[in-house]
Coordinates of C-alpha atoms and ligand atoms in Angstrom, one line a residue:
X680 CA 19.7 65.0 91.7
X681 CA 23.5 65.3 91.2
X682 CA 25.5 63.6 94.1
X683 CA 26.5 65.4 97.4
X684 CA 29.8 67.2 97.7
X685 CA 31.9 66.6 100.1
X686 CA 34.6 69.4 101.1
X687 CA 37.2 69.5 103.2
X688 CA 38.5 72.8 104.5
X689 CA 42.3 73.2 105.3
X690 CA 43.1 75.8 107.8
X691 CA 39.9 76.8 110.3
X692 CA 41.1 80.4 111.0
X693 CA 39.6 83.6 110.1
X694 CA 38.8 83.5 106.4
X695 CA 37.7 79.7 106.8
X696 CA 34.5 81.0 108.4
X697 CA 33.5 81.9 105.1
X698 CA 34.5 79.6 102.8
X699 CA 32.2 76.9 105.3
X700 CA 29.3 79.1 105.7
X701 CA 29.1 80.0 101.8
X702 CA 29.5 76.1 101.0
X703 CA 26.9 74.9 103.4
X704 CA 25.2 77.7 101.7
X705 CA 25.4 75.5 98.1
X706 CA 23.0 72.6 97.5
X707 CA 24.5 69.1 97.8
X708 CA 27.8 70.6 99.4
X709 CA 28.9 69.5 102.8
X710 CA 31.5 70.1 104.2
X711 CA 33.2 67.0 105.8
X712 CA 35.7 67.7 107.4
X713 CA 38.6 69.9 108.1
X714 CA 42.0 70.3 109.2
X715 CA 44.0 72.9 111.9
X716 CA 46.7 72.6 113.5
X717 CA 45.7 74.0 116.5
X718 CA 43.0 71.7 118.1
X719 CA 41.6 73.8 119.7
X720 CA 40.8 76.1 116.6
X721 CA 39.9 73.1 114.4
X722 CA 37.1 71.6 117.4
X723 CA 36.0 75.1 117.6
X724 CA 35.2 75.7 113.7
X725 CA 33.7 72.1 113.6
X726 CA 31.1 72.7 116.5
X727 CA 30.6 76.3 114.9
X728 CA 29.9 74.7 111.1
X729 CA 28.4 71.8 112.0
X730 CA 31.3 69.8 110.8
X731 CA 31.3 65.9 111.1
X732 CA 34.8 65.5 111.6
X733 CA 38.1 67.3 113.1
X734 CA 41.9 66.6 112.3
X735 CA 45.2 68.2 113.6
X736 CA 46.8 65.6 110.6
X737 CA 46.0 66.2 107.4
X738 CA 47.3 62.9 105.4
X739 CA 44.8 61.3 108.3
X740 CA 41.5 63.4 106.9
X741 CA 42.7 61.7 103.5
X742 CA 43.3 58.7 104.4
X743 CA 40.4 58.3 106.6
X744 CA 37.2 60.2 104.8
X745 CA 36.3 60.2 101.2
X746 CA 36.6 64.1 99.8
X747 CA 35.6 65.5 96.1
X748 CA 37.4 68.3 96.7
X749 CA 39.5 70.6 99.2
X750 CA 39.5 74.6 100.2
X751 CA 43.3 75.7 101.6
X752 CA 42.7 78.5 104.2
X753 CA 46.1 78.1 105.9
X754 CA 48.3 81.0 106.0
X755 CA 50.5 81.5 102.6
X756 CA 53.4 79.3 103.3
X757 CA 51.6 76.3 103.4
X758 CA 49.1 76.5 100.6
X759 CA 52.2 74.6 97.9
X760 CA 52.5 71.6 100.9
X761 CA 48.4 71.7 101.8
X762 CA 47.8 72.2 98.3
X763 CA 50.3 69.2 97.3
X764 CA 49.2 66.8 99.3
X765 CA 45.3 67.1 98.0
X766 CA 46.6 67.5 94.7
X767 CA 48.4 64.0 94.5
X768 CA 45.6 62.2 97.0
X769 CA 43.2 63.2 93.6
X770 CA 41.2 66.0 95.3
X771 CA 40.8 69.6 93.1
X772 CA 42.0 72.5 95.0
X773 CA 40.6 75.8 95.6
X774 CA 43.1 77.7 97.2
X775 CA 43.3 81.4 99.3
X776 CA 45.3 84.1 97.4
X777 CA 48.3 84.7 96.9
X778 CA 48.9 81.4 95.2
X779 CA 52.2 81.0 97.3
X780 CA 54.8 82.9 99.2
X781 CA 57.5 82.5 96.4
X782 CA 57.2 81.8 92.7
X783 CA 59.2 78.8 92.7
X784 CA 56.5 77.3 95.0
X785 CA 53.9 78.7 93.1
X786 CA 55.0 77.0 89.5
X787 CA 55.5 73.8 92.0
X788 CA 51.6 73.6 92.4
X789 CA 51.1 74.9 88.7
X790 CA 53.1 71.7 87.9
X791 CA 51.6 69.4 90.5
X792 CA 48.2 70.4 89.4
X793 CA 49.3 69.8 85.5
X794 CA 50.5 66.2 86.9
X795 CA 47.3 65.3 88.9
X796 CA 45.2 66.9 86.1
X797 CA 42.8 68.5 88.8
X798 CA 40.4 71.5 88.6
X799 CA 42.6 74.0 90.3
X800 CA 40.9 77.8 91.5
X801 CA 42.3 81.0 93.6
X802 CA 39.9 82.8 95.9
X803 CA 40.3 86.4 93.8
X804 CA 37.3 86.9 95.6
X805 CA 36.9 90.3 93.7
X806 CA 36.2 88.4 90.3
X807 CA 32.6 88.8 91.7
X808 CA 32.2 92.0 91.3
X809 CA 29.3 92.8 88.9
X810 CA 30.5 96.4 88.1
X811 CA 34.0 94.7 87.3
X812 CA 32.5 92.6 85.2
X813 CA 30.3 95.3 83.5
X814 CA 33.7 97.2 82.8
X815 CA 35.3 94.7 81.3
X816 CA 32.3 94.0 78.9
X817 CA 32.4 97.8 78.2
X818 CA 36.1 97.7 77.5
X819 CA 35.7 94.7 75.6
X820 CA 32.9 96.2 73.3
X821 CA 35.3 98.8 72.5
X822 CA 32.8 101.6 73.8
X823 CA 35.7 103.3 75.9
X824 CA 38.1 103.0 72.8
X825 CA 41.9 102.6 73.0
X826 CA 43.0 102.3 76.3
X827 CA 45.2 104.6 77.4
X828 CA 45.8 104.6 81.5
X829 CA 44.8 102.9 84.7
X830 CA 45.1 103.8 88.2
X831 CA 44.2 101.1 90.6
X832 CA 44.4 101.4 94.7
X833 CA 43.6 98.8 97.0
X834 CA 43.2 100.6 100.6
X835 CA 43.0 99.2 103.6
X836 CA 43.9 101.0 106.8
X837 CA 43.9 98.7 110.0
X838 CA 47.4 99.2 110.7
X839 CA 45.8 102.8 111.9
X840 CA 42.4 102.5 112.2
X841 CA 41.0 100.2 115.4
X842 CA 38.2 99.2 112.9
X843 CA 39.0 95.3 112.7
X844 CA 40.5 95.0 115.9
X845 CA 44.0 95.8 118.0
X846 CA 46.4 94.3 115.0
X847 CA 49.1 94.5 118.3
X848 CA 48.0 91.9 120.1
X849 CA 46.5 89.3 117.3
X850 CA 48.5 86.7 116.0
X851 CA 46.2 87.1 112.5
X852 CA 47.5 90.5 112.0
X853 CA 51.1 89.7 113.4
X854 CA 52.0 87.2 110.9
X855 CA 50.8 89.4 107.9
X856 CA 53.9 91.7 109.2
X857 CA 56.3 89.5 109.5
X858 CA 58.5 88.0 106.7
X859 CA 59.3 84.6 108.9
X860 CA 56.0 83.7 108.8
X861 CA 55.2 83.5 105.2
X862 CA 54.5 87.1 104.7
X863 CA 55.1 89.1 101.4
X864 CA 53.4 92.3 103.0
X865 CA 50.6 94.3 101.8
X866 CA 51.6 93.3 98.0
X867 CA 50.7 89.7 98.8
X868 CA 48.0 89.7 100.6
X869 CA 46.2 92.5 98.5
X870 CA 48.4 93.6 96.0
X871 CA 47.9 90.5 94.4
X872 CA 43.9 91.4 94.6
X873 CA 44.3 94.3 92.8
X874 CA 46.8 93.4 90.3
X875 CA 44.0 91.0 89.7
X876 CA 41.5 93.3 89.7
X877 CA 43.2 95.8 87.2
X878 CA 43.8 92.9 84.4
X879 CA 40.4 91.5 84.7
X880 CA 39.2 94.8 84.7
X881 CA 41.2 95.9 81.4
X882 CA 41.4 92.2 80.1
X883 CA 45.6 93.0 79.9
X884 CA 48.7 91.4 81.0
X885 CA 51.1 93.5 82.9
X886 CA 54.4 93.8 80.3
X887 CA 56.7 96.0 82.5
X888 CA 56.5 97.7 86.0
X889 CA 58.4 99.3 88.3
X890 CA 57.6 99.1 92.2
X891 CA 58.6 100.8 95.4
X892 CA 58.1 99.6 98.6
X893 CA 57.8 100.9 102.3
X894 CA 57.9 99.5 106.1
X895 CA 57.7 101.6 108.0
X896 CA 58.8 101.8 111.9
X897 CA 55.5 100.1 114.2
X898 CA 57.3 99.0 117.6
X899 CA 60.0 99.1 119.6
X900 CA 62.8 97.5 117.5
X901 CA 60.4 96.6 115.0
X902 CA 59.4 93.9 117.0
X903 CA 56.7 92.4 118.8
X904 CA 56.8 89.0 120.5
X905 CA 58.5 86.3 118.3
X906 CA 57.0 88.5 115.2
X907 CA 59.6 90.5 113.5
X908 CA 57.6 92.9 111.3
X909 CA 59.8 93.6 108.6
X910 CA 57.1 93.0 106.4
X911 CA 56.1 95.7 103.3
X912 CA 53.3 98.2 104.5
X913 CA 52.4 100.0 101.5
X914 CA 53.3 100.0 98.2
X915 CA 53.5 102.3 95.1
X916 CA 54.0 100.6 91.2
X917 CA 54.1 102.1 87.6
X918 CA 52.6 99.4 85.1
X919 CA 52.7 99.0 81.0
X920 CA 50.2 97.2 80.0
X921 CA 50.5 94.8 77.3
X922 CA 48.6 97.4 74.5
X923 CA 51.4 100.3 76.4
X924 CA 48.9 101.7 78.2
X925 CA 50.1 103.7 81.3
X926 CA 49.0 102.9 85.0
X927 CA 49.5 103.4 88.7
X928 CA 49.1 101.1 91.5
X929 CA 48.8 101.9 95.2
X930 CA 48.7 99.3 98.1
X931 CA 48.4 100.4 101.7
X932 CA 47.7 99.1 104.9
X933 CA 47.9 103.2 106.1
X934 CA 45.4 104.3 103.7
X935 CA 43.5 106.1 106.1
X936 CA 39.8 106.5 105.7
X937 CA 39.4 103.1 104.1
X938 CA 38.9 100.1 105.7
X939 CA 39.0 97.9 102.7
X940 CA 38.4 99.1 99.1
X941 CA 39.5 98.5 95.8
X942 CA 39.0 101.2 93.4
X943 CA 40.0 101.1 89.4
X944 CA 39.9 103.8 86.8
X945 CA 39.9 102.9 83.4
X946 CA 40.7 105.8 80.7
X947 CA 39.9 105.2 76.9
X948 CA 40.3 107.2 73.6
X949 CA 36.4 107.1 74.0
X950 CA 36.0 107.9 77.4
X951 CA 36.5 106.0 80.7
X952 CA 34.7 104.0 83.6
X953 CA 35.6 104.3 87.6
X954 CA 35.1 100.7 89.4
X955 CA 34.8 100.7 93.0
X956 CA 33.8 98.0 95.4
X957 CA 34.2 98.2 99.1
X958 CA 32.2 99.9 102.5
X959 CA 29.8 101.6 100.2
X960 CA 29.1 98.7 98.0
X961 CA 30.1 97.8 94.6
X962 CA 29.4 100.7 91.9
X963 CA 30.1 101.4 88.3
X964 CA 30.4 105.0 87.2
X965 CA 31.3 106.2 83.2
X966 CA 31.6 108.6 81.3
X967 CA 31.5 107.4 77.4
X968 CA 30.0 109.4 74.5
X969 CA 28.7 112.8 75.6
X970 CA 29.4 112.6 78.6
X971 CA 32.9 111.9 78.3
X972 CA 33.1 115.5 76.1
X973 CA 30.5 117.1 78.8
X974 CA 32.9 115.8 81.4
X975 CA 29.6 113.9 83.1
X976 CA 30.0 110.7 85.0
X977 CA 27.4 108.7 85.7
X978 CA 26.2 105.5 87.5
X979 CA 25.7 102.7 85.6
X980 CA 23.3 99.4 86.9
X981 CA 25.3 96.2 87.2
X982 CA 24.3 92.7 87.9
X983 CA 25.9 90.5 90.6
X984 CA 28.4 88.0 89.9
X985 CA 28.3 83.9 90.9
X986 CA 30.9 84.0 93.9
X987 CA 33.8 81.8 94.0
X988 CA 32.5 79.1 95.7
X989 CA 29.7 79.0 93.3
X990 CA 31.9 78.8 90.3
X991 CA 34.5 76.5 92.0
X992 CA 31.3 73.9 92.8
X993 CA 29.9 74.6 89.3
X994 CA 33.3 73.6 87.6
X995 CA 33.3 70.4 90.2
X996 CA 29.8 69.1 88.8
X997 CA 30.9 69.9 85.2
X998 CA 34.5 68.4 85.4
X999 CA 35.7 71.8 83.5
X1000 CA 38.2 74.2 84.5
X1001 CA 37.6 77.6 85.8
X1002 CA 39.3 80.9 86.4
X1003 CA 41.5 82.4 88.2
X1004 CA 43.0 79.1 88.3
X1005 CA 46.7 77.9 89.8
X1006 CA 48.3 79.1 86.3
X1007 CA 46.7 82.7 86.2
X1008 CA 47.4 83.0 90.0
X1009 CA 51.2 81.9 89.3
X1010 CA 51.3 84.8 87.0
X1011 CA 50.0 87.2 89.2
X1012 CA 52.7 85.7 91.7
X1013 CA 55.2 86.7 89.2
X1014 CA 54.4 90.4 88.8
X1015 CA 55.1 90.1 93.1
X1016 CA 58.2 88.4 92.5
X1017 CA 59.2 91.2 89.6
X1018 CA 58.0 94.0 92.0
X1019 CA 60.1 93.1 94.7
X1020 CA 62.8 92.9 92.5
X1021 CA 62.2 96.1 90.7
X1022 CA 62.4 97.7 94.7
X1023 CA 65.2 95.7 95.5
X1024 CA 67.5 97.6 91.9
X1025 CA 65.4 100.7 92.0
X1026 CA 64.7 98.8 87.9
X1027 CA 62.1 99.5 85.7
X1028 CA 61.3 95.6 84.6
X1029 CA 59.8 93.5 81.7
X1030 CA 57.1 90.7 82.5
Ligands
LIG1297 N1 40.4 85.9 99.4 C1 40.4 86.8 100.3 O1 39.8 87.9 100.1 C2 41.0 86.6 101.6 C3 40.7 87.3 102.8 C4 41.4 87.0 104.0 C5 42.4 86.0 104.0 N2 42.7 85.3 102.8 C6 43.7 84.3 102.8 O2 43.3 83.2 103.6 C7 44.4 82.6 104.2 C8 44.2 82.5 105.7 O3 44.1 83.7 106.2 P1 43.4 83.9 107.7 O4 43.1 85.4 107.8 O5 42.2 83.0 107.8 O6 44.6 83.5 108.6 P2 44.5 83.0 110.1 O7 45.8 83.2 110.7 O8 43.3 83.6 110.8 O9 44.1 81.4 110.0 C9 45.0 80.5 109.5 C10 44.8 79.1 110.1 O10 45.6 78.1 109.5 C11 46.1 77.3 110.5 N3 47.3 76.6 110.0 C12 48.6 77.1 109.9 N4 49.4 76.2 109.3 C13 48.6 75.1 109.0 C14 48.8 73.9 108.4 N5 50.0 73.6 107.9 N6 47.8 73.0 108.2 C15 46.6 73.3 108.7 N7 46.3 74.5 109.3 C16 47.3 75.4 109.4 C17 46.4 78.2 111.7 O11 46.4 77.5 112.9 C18 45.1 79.1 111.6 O12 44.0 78.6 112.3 C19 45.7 83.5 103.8 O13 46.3 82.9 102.7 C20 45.1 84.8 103.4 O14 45.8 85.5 102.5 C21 42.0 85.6 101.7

């Protein structure tokens, strides 16, 4: 029976729920402790969880309970500090997406994590998708041929809808809108899942994109409370992929109809496979061989995929790395950094 592993979870605010309940979930995982700091938030999550022990200080969890590992959750401008401070205390990080809010800070934790020689991970939660998976293993086997295009959306619309709440009046939506809190817009907080989702999916580097973005007017002045929300809402991007494939990229918080789905369309010599995973589920459809001349499409079974927490936990026990780790994820963080710089000179720009 391998020794219990103890967690402790950084941030205790929305998304935190899960990453608790899907470790407690994991035999011989606890979770310890963890860290807010709002009190309230943090005594809240550990009564909710069943957590042994609450902190508003995180060098006080370190110095005060033994971890083997540690889950950032905070918003994106502290996952470099949070992530930092485990890193050198020894612990291996798993970390939310993005990596960062900059790339400078996100090739600071690549380097810290080099330094401390941890296990490092990203929570591209979509990696678990098992009709991704199957794509990528038909792309692989070359049964959709050369790759020619790709046309990737991830749409969300709960800057609309009412679906997930009044994003007016909740400080978890406001700071997503708001550059002075960390925000990079919709292409940080799920542009970077789809960018992810469109290389995994093709097994491709990005070489060269070009990116516009949009805000668009929300509030009087643009403004609500002390949350400015200059923020991007939606995004548009042309990609080159390293083999010069051709692709498009939506991201949209206004994508109307769509709460939260992620859809990818692969297009081979030999025929082409449509990934979606969202409301309805995750499904694989294709159309290869005949079908591809008959213009068919059709389903195609797919098996589930170990979550993240499963594979970060699994990596832990082994002592190996796993992916996405801090270095994929700073890549990712660099096609952000390009795109806003490709908006910014209206530039078509290399990777
Ligand atoms: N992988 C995914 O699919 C996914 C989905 C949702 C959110 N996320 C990511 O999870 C992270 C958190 O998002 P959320 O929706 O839970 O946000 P949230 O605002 O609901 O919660 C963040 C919590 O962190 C706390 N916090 C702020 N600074 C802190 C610090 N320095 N130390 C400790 N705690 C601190 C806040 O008080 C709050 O309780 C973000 O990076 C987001 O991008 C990922």
């Amino acid at each position: 029976m391998s020794k219990t592993l103890n967690i402790l979870i950084v941030g205790t605010g929305r998304m935190a729920g899960q990453h608790a309940t899907r470790f407690a979930e994991i035999n011989g995982v606890t979770v310890l402790a963890a860290v807010d700091v709002n009190l309230e938030r943090v005594t809240d999550f550990c009564r909710e969880h069943n957590i042994a022990h609450g902190y508003i200080d995180l060098d006080k969890a370190l110095a005060e309970q033994r971890f083997d590992a540690c889950a950032v959750v905070t918003p994106d401008a502290y996952h470099a500090p949070v992530s930092i401070a485990c890193l050198k205390a020894g612990l291996p990080v798993l970390c939310e997406k993005p990596l960062s809010d900059s790339l400078d800070s996100a090739m600071t934790m690549v380097k810290a994590a080099e330094a401390a020689q941890q296990i490092t991970m990203t929570n591209l939660s979509y990696r678990s998708s098992g009709a991704l998976f199957k794509a990528r293993t038909l792309v692989d086997s070359g049964e959709l041929g050369e790759v020619r295009h790709v046309e990737a959306s991830y749409r969300q619309s709960w800057l609309a809808s009412d679906y997930w709440g009044d994003w007016k009046t909740e400080d978890a939506w406001l700071w997503r809108l708001s550059k002075a809190h960390g925000s990079l817009g919709v292409l940080g907080d799920v542009g970077i899942h789809i960018l992810d989702y469109l290389c995994a999916g093709v097994g491709q580097d990005i070489a060269g994109l070009q990116c516009r973005l949009k805000t668009f007017e929300k509030a009087p002045d643009n403004k609500i409370g002390e949350y400015v929300l200059d923020a991007n809402d939606s995004c548009t991007m042309n990609v080159e992929l390293a083999n010069g494939a051709l692709g498009v990229v939506h991201m949209s918080r206004y994508y109307t109809g769509y709460m939260n789905d992620l859809v990818l369309t692969i297009h081979g010599t030999k025929g082409a496979v449509k990934v979606s995973t969202g409301n309805d589920g995750d499904q694989l459809m294709a159309s290869l061989g005949d079908d591809m001349h008959a213009q068919r499409w059709t389903s195609v079974s797919c098996e589930d995929q170990p979550d993240t927490f499963e594979r970060f936990v699994d990596a832990l026990r082994a002592g190996s790395n796993v992916s996405p780790d801090f270095a994929h994820a700073a890549r990712l963080q660099m096609y952000l950094s390009l795109a806003f710089d490709s908006h910014e000179s209206g530039r078509w720009i290399d990777c």
